[in-house]
CSV table of C-alpha atoms and ligand atoms in Angstrom, one decimal:
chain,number,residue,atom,x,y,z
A,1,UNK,CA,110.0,191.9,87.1
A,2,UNK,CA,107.6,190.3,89.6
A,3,UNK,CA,104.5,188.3,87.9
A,4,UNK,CA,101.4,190.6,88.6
A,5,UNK,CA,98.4,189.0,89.0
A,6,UNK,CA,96.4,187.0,92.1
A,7,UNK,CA,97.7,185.3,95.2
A,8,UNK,CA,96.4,181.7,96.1
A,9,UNK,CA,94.5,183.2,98.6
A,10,UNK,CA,92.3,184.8,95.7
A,11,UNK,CA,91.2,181.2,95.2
A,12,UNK,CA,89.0,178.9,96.5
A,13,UNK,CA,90.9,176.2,95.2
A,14,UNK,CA,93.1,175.8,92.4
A,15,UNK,CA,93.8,172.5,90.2
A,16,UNK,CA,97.2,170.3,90.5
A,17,UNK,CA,97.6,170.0,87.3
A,18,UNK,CA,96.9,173.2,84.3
A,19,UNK,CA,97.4,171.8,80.5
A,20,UNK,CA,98.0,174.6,78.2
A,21,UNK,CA,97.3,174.2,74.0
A,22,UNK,CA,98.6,177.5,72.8
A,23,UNK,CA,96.2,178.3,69.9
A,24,UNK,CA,96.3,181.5,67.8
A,25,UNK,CA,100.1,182.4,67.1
A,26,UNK,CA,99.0,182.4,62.6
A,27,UNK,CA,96.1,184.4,63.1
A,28,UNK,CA,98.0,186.9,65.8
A,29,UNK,CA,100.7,187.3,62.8
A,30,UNK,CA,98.6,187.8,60.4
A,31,UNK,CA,96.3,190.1,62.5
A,32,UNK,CA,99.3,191.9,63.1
A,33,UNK,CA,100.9,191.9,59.4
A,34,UNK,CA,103.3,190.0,60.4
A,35,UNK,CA,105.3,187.0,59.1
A,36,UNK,CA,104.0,183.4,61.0
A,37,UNK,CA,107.4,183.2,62.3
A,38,UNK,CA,107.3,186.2,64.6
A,39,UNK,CA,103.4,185.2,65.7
A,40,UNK,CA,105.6,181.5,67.3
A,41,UNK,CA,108.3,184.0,68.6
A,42,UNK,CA,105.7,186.3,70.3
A,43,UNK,CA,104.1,183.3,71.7
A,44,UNK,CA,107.4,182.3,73.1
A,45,UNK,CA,107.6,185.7,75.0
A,46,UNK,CA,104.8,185.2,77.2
A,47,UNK,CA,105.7,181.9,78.5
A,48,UNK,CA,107.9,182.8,80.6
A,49,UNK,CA,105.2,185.2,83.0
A,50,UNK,CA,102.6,182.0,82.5
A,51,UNK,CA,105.3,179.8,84.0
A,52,UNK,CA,106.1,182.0,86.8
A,53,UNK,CA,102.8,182.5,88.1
A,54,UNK,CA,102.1,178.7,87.8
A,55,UNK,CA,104.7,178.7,90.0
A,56,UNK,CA,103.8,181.2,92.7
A,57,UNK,CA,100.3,180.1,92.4
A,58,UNK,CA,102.3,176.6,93.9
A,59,UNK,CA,100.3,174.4,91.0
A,60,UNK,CA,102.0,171.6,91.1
A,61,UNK,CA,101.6,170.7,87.0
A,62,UNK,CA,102.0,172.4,83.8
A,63,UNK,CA,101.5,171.0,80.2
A,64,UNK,CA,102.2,173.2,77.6
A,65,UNK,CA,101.6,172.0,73.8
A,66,UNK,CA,104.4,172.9,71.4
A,67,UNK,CA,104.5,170.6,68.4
A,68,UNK,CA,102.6,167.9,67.9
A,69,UNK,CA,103.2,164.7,65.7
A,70,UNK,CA,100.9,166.8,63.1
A,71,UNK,CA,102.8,170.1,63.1
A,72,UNK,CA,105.5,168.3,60.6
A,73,UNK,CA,102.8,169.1,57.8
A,74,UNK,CA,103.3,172.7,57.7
A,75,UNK,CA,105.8,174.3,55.8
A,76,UNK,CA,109.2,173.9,56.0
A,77,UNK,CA,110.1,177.7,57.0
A,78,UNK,CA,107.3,177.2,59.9
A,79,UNK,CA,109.1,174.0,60.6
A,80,UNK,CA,112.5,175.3,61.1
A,81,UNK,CA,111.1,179.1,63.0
A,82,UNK,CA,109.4,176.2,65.5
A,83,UNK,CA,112.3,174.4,66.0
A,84,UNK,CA,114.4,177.6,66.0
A,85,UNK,CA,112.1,178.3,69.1
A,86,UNK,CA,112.8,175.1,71.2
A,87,UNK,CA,116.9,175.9,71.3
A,88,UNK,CA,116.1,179.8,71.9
A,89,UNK,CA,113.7,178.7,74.7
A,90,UNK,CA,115.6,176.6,76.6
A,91,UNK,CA,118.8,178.8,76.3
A,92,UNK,CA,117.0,181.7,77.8
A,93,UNK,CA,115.0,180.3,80.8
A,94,UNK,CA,116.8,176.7,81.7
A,95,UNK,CA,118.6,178.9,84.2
A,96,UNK,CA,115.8,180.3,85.7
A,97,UNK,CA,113.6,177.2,85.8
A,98,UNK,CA,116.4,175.4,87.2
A,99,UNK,CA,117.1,178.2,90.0
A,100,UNK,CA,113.6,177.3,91.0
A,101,UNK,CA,113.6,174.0,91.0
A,102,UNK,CA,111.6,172.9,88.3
A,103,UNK,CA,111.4,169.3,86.9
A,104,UNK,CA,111.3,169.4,82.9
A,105,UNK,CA,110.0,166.3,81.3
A,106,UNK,CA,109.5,166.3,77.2
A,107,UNK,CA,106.2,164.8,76.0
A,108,UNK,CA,106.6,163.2,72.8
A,109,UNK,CA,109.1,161.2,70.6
A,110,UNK,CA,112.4,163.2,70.7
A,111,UNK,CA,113.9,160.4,68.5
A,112,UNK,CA,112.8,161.9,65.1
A,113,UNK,CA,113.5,165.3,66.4
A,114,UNK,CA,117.2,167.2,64.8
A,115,UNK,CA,120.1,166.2,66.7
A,116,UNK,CA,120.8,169.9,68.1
A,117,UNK,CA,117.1,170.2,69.4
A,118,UNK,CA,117.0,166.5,70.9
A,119,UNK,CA,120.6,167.2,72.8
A,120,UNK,CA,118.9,170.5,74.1
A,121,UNK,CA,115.9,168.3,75.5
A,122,UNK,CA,117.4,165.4,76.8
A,123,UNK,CA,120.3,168.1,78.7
A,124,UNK,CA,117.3,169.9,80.2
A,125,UNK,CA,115.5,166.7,81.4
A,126,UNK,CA,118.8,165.5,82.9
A,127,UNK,CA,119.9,168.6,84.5
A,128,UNK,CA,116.3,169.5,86.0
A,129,UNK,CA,115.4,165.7,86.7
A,130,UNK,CA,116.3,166.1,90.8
A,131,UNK,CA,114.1,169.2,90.9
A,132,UNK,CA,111.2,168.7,93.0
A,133,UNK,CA,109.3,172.1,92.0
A,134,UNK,CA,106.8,172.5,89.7
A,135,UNK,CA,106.5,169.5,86.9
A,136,UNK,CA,106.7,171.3,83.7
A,137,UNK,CA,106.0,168.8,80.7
A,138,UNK,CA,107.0,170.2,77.0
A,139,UNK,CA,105.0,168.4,74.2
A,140,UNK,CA,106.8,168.6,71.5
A,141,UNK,CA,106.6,165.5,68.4
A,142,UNK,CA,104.1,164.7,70.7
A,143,UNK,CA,100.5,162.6,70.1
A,144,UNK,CA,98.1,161.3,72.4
A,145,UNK,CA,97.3,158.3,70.5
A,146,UNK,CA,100.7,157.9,69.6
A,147,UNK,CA,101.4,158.2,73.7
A,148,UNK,CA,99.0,155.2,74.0
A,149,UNK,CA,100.0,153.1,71.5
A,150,UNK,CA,104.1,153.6,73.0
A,151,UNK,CA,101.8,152.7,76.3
A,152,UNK,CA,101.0,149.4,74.7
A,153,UNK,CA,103.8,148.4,73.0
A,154,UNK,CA,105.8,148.4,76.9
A,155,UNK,CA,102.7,146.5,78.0
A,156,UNK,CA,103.4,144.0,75.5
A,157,UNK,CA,106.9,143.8,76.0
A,158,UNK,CA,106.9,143.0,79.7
A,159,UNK,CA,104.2,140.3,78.5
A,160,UNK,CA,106.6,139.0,76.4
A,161,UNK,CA,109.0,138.7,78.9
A,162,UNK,CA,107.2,137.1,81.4
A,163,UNK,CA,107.3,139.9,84.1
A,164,UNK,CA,103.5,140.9,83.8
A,165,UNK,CA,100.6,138.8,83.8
A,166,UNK,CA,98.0,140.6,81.1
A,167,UNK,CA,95.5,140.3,84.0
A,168,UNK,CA,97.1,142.6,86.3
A,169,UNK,CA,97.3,145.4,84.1
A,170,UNK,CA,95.1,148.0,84.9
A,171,UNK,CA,94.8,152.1,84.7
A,172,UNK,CA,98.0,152.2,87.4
A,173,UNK,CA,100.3,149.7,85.1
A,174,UNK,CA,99.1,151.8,81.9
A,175,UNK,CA,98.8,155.4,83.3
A,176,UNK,CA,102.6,155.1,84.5
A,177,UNK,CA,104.3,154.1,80.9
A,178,UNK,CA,102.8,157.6,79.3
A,179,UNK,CA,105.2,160.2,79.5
A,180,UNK,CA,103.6,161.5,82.4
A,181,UNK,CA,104.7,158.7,84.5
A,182,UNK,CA,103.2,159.0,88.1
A,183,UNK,CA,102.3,162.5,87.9
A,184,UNK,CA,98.2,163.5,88.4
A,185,UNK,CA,95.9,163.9,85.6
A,186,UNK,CA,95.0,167.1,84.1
A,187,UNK,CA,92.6,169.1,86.9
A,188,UNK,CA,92.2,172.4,84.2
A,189,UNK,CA,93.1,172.1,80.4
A,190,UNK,CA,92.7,175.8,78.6
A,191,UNK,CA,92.6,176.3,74.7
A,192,UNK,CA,93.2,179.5,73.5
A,193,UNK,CA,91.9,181.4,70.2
A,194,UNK,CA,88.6,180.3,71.2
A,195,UNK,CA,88.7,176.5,69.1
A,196,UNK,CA,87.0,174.1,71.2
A,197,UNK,CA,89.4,171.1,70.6
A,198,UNK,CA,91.9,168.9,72.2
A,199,UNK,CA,94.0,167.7,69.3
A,200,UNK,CA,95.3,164.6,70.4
A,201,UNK,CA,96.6,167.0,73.5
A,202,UNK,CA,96.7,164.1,76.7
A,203,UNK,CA,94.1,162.4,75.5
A,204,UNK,CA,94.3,159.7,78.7
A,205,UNK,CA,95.0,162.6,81.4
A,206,UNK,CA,92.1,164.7,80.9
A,207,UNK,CA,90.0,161.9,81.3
A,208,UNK,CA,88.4,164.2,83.9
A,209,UNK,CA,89.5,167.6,83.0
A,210,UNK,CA,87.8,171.2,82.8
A,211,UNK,CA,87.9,172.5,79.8
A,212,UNK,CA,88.1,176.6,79.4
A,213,UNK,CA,88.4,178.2,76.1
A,214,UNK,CA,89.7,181.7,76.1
A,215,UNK,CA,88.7,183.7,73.0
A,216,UNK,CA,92.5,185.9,73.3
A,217,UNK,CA,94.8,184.3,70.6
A,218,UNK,CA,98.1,182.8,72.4
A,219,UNK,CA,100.3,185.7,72.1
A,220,UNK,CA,97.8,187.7,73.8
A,221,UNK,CA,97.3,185.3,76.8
A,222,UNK,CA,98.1,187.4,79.7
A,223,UNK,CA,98.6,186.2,83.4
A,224,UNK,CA,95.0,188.3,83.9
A,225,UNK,CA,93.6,185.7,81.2
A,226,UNK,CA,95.1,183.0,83.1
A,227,UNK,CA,93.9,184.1,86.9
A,228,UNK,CA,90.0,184.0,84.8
A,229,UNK,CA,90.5,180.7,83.1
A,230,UNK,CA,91.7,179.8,87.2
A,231,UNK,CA,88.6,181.1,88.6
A,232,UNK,CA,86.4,179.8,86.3
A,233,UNK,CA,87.7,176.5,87.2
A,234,UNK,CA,87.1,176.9,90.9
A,235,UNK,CA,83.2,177.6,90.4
A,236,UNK,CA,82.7,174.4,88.1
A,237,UNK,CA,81.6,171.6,90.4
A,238,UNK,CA,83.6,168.5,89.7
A,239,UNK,CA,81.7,165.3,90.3
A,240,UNK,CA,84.0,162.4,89.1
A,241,UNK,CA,81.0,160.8,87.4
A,242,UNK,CA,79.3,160.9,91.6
A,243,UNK,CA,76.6,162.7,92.7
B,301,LIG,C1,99.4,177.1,67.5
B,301,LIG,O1,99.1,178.2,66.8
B,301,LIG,C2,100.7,177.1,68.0
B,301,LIG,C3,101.7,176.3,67.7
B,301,LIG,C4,101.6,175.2,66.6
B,301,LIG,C5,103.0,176.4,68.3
B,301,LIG,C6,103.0,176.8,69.7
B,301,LIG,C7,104.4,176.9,70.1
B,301,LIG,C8,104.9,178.0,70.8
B,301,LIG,C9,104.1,179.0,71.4
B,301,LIG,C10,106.4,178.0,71.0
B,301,LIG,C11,106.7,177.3,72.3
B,301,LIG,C12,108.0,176.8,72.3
B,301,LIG,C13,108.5,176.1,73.4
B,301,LIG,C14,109.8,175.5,73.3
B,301,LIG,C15,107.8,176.0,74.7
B,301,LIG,P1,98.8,178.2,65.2
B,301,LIG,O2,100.0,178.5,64.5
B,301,LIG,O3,98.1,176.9,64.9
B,301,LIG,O4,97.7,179.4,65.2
B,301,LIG,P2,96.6,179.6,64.1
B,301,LIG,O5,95.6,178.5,64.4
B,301,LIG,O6,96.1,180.9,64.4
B,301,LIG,O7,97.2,179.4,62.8
């Protein structure tokens, strides 16, 4: 089914780079008397259509937030239903994002992740790494402190090992060791379920970022919620800290 929704020539301009923290997946379960599990599974679904129109809308960058370094703390049957979610993911789109050339890259420590999900990550970053599509980054164990601090710690190393002088590191030497590597920073980040936070959510890359907060909860995030959170961006007036 084609995506419905606007063309890029609806736009007057559109950002590089959309980060997504999908908010609202409890409260659309529980809205809908429904167990938390199928709120996650129903926020799976529309991913796919918010992919797609990323990509016909030829935005170069999309973050999505899955599971962050704080997720751990909920139960254990939430625990397992998310990570359920990553293998069912990947085994029903890797084909398709792959047919279109998209690049995945995991944000996040995929050390301390089960074995089955981190061979599932690593074999999608490997068999899309060629891709020059859209960049679609995954945060999943991920924390934007954490991101920094890993930042550091390679910093430190090549200190250490006498391959960078400290003075020469700058925004360039640090922005490159995040997971993000040499991709831009975040143009548009959207929150949805109407909280107003980032949540340790690219912390360095959204240095300069919109922010748009949809009220919709996640699983209710349409591709017609996504073309307003879009325009929205277009009319703000981004400065850079100029005049
Ligand atoms: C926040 O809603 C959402 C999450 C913690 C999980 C988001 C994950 C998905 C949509 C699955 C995506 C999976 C992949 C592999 C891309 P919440 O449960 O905090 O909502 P609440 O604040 O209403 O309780």
């Amino acid at each position: 089914m084609p995506t419905q929704g606007k063309t890029i020539a609806d736009f007057p301009r559109l950002p590089r780079h959309v980060g997504i923290i999908m908010d609202g997946n409890g409260r659309w379960a529980k809205k809908h008397r429904l167990a938390i599990a199928l709120g996650h599974r129903s926020g799976t679904e529309n991913l796919r259509e918010i992919i797609r129109h990323t990509d016909d809308l030829k935005i170069g960058g999309l973050s999505l937030y899955a599971f962050s370094t704080e997720n751990w703390r909920r139960s254990p049957e939430e625990v397992a239903a998310l990570m359920q979610l990553i293998l069912d993911f990947f085994a029903s789109e890797i084909d398709e994002l792959d047919e279109k050339h998209v690049r995945i890259t995991i944000l996040g420590d995929k050390a301390a992740l089960p074995q089955r999900q981190r061979d599932t990550l690593l074999e999608a970053e490997r068999r899309t790494g060629a891709n020059t599509g859209l960049r679609l980054n995954i945060a999943i164990n991920y924390g934007g402190r954490a991101e920094l601090v890993r930042a550091a710690r390679l910093l430190a190393e090549e200190v250490k090992a006498g391959t960078l002088d400290p003075a020469d590191i700058d925004e360039e030497s640090m922005g490159r060791l995040l997971y993000t590597g040499d991709q831009p920073d975040v143009d548009l980040m959207i929150r949805t379920s109407g909280e107003m936070r980032l949540s340790n959510f690219m912390l360095w890359q959204c240095a300069y970022a919109e922010f748009v907060f949809p009220t919709v909860l996640w699983p209710d995030f349409s591709v017609a919620e996504y073309d307003k959170a879009l325009m929205e961006y277009a009319r703000r007036d981004r400065r850079f800290g100029g005049r």
